[in-house]
PDB file of C-alpha atoms in Angstrom:
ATOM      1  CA  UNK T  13       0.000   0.000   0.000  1.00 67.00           C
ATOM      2  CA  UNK T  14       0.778   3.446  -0.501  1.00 83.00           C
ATOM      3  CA  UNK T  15       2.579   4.954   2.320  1.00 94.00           C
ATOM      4  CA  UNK T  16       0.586   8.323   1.838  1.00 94.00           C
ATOM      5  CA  UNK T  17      -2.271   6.209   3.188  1.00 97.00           C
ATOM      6  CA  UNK T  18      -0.296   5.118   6.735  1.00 97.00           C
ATOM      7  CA  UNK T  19      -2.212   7.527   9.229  1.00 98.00           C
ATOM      8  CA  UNK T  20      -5.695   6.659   7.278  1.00 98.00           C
ATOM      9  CA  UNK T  21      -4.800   3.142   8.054  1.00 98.00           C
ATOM     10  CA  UNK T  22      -3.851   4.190  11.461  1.00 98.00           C
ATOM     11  CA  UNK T  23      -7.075   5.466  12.491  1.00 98.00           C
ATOM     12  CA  UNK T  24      -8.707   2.457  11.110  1.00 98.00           C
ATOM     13  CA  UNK T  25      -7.104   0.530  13.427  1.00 98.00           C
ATOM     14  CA  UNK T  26      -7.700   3.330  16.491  1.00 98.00           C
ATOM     15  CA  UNK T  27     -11.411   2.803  15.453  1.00 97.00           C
ATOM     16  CA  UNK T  28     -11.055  -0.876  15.221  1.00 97.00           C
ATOM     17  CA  UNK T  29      -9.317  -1.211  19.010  1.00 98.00           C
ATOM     18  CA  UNK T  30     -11.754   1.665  20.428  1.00 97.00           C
ATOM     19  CA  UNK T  31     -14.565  -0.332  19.461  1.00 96.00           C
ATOM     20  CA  UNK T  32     -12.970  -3.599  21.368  1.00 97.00           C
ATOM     21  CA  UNK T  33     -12.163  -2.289  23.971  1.00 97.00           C
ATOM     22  CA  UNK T  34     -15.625  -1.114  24.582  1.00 96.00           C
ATOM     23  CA  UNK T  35     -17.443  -4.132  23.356  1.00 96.00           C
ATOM     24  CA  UNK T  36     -17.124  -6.168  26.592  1.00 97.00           C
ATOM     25  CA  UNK T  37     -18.621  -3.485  28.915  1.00 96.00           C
ATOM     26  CA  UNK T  38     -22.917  -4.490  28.341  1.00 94.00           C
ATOM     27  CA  UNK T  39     -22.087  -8.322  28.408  1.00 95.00           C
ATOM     28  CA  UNK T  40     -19.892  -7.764  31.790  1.00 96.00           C
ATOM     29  CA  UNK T  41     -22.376  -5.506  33.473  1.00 96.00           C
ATOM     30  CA  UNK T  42     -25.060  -7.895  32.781  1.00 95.00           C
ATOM     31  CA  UNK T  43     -23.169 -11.072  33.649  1.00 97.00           C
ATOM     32  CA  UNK T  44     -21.795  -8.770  37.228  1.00 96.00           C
ATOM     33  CA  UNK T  45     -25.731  -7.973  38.120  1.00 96.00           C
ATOM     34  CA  UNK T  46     -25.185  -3.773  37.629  1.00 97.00           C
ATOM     35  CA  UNK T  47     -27.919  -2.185  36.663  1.00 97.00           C
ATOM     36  CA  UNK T  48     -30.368  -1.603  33.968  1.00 96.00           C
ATOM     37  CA  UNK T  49     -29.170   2.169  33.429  1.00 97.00           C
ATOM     38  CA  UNK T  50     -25.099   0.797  33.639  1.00 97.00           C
ATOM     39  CA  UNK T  51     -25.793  -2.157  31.050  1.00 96.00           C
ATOM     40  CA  UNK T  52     -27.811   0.175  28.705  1.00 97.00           C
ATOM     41  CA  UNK T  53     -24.798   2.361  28.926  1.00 97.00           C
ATOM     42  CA  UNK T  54     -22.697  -1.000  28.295  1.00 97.00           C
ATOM     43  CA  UNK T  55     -24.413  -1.963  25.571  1.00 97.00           C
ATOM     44  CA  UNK T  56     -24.700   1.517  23.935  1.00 96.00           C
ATOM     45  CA  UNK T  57     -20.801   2.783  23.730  1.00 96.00           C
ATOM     46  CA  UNK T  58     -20.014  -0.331  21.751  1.00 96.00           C
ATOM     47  CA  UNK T  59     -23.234  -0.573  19.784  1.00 96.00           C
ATOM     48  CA  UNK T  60     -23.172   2.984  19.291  1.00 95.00           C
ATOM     49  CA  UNK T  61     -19.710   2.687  17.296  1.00 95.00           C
ATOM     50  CA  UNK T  62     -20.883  -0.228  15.190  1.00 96.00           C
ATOM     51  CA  UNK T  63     -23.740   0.889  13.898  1.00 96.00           C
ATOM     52  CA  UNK T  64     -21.240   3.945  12.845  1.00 95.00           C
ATOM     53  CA  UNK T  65     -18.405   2.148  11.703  1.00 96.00           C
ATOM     54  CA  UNK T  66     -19.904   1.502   7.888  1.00 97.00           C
ATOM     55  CA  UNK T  67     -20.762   5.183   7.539  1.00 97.00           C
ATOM     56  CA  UNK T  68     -17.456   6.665   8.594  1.00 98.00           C
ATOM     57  CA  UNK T  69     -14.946   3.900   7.338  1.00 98.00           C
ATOM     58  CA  UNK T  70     -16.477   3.870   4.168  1.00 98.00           C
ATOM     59  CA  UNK T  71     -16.688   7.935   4.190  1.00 98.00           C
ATOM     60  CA  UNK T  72     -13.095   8.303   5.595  1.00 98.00           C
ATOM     61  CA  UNK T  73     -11.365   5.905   2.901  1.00 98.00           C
ATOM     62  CA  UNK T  74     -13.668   7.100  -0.010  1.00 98.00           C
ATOM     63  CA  UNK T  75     -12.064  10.843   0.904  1.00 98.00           C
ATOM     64  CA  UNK T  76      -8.972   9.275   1.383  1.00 98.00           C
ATOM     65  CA  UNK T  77      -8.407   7.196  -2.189  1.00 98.00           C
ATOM     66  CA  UNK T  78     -10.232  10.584  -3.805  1.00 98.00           C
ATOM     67  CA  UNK T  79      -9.867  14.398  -2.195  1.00 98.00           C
ATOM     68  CA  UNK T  80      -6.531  13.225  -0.302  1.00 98.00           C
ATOM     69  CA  UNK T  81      -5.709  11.023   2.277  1.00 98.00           C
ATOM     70  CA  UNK T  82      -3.908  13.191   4.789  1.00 98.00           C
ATOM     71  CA  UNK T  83      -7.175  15.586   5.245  1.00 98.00           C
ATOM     72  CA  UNK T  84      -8.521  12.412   5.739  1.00 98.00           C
ATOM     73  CA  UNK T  85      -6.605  11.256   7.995  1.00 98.00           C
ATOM     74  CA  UNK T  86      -6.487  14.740  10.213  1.00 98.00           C
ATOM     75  CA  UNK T  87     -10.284  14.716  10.115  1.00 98.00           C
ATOM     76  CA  UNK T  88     -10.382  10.832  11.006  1.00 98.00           C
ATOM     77  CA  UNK T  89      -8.367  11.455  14.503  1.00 98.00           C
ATOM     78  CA  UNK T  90     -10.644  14.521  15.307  1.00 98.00           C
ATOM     79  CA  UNK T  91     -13.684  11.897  14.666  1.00 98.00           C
ATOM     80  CA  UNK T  92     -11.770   9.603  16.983  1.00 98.00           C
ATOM     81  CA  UNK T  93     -11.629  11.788  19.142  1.00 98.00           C
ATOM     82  CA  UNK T  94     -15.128  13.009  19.371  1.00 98.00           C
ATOM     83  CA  UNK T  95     -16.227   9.819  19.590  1.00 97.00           C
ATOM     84  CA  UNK T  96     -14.051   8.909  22.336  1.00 97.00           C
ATOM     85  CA  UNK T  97     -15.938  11.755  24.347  1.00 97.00           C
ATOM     86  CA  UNK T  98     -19.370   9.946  23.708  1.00 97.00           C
ATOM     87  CA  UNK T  99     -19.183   7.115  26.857  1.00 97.00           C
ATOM     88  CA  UNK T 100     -18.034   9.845  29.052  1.00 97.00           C
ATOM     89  CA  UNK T 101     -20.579  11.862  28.401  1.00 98.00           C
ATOM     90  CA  UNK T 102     -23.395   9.203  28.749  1.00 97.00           C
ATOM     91  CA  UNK T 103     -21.605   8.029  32.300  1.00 97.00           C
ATOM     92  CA  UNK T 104     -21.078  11.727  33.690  1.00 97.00           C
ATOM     93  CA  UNK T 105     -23.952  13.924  32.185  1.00 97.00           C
ATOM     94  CA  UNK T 106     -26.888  10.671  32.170  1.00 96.00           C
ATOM     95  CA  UNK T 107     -25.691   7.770  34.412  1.00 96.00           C
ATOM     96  CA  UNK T 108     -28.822   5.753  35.248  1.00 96.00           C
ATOM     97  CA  UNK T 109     -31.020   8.038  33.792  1.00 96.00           C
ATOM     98  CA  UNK T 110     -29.627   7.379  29.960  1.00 95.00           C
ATOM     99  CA  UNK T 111     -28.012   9.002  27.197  1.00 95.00           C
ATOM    100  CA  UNK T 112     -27.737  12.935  28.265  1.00 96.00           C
ATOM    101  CA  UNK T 113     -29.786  14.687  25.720  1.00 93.00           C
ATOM    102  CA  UNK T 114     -28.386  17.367  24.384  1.00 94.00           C
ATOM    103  CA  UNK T 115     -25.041  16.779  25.910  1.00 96.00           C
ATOM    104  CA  UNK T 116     -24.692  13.768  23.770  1.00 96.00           C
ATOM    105  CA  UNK T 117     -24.651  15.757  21.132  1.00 96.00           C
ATOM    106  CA  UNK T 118     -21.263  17.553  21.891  1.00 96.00           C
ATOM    107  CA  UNK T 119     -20.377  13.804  20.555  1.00 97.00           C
ATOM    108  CA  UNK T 120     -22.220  12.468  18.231  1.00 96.00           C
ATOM    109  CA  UNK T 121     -23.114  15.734  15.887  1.00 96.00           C
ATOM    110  CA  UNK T 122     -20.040  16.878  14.907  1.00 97.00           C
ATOM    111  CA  UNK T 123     -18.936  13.215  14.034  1.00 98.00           C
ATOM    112  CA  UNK T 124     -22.209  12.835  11.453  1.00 97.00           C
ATOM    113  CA  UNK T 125     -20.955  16.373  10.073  1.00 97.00           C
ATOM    114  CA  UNK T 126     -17.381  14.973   9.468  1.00 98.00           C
ATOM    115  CA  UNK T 127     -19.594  11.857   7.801  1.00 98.00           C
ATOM    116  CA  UNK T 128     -21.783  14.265   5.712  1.00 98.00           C
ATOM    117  CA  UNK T 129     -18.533  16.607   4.825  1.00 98.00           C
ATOM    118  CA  UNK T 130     -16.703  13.692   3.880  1.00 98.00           C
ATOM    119  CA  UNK T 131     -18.628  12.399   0.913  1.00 98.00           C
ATOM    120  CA  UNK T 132     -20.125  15.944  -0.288  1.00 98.00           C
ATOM    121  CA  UNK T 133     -16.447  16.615  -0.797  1.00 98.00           C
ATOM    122  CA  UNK T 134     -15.953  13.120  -2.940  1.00 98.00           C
ATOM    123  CA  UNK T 135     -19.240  13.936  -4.899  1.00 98.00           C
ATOM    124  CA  UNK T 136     -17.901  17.382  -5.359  1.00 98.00           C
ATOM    125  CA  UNK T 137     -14.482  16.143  -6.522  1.00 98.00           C
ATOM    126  CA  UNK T 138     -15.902  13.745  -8.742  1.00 98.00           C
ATOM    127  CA  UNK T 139     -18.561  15.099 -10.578  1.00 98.00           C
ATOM    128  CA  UNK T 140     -17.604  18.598 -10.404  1.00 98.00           C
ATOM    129  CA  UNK T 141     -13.761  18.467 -10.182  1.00 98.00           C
ATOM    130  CA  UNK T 142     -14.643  20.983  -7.236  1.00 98.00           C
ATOM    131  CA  UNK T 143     -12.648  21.032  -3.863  1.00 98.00           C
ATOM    132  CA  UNK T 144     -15.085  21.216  -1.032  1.00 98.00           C
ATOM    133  CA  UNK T 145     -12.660  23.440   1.273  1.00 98.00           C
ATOM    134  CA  UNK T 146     -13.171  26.908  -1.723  1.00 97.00           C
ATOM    135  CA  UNK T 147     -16.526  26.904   0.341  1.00 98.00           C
ATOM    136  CA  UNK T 148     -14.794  27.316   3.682  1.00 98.00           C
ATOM    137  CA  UNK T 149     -12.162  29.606   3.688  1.00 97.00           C
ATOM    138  CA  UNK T 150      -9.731  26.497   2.489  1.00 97.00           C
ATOM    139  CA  UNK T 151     -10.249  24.452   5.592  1.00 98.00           C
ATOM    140  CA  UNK T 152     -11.823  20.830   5.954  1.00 98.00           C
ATOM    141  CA  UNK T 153     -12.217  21.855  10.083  1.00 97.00           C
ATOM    142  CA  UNK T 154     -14.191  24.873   9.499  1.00 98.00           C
ATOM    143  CA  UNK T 155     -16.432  22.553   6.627  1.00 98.00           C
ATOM    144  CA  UNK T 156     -16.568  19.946   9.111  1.00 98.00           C
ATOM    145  CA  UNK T 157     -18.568  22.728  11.573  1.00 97.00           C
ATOM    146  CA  UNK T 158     -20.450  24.562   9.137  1.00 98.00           C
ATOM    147  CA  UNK T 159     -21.558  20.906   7.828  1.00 98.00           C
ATOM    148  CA  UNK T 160     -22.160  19.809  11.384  1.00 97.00           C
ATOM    149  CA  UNK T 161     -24.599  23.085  11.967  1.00 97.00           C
ATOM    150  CA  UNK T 162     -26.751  22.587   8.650  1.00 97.00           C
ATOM    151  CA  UNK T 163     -26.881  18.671   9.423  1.00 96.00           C
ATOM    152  CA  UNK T 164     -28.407  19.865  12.783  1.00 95.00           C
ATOM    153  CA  UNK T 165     -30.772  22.253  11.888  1.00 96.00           C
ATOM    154  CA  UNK T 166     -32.048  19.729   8.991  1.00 96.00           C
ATOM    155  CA  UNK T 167     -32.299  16.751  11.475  1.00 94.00           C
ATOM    156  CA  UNK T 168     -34.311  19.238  14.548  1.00 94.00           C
ATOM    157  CA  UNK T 169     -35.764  21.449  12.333  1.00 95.00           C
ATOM    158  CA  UNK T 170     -36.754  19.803   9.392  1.00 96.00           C
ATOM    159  CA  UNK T 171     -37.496  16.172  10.004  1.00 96.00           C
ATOM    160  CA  UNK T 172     -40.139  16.904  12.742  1.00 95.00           C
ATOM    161  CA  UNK T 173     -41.970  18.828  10.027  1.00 96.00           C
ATOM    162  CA  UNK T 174     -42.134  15.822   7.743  1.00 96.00           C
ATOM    163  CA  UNK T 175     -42.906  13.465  11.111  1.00 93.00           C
ATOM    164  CA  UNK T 176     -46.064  15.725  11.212  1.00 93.00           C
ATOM    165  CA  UNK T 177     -46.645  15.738   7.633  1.00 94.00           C
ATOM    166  CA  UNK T 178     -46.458  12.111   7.664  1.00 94.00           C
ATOM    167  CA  UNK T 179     -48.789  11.235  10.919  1.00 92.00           C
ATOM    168  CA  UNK T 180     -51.820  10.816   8.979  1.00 91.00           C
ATOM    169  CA  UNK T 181     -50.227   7.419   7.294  1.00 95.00           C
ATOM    170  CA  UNK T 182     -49.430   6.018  10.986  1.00 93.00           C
ATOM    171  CA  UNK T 183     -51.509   5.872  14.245  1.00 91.00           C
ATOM    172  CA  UNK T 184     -52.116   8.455  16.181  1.00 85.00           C
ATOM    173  CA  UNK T 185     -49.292   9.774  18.467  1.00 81.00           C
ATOM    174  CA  UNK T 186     -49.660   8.813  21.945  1.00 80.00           C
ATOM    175  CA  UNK T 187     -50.878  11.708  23.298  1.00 75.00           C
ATOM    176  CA  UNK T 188     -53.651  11.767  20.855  1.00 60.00           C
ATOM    177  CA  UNK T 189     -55.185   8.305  22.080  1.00 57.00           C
ATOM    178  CA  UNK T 190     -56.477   9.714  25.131  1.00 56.00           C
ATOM    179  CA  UNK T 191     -59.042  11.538  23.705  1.00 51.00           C
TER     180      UNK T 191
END
């Protein structure tokens, strides 16, 4: 391989031994009698990162093999590093009680921005023979926010509208049923 492709590779594997060394914690809390709130948390740090993983490996190396693979690579550790903040969170900010919503999302946002940023700048690349960082002052980190913002205000402010849109195809919500 490619030596230009080394710290890709090496956040890979970060990824790869994060997501071990988390995977034990639901199976041991359950099997050591914690808690319902401590094996939810368990369960959730590792499951959390695996239902992830195909979204930002497959994001990452796409950016890699295509825009270049030491943005990718810069980007990649500051995902690994977000995500590295996410069972922290949950223990400190929600315990018992659950994932700590919004703090959570000091996490988990800005890693589906880096996700989103990452393949709008292979799309742009590719069908446009645009780089993505002529929209941001030449910088993937300040793309990575500004993506992270829209991505928010799309997922709270536009996906409840088409939730309510979309009620009349479902039953009613909850709160409706008492009437």
């Amino acid at each position: 391989m490619d030596e230009a492709f080394n710290d890709v590779a090496m956040v890979s594997c970060a990824w790869v031994l994060m997501v071990m060394l988390q995977m034990p914690f639901g199976p041991m809390a359950a099997s050591t009698g914690r808690s319902p709130g401590q094996q939810k948390w368990g369960d959730r740090i590792f499951m959390n990162m695996t239902e992830q993983a195909p979204l930002f490996l497959t994001s990452l190396w796409t950016f890699a093999l295509v825009v270049s693979a030491e943005r990718a690579a810069s980007l990649g550790m500051i995902y690994l590093g977000l995500r590295a903040l996410y069972a922290p969170i949950w223990l400190f900010a929600g315990g018992e009680s659950g994932a700590p919503y919004p703090w959570i999302l000091v996490s988990t946002l800005p890693q589906y921005g880096i996700n989103v940023y990452f393949a709008l700048a292979v799309v742009l690349k590719v069908a446009f023979s645009m780089d993505i960082t002529s929209f941001f002052m030449g910088s993937d980190k300040i793309g990575s926010v500004a993506i992270s913002f829209a991505f928010f205000i799309y997922a709270a402010g536009v996906t409840p509208k088409v939730h309510i849109a979309l009620t009349c195809f479902f039953d009613k919500p909850a709160e409706d049923k008492k009437d």
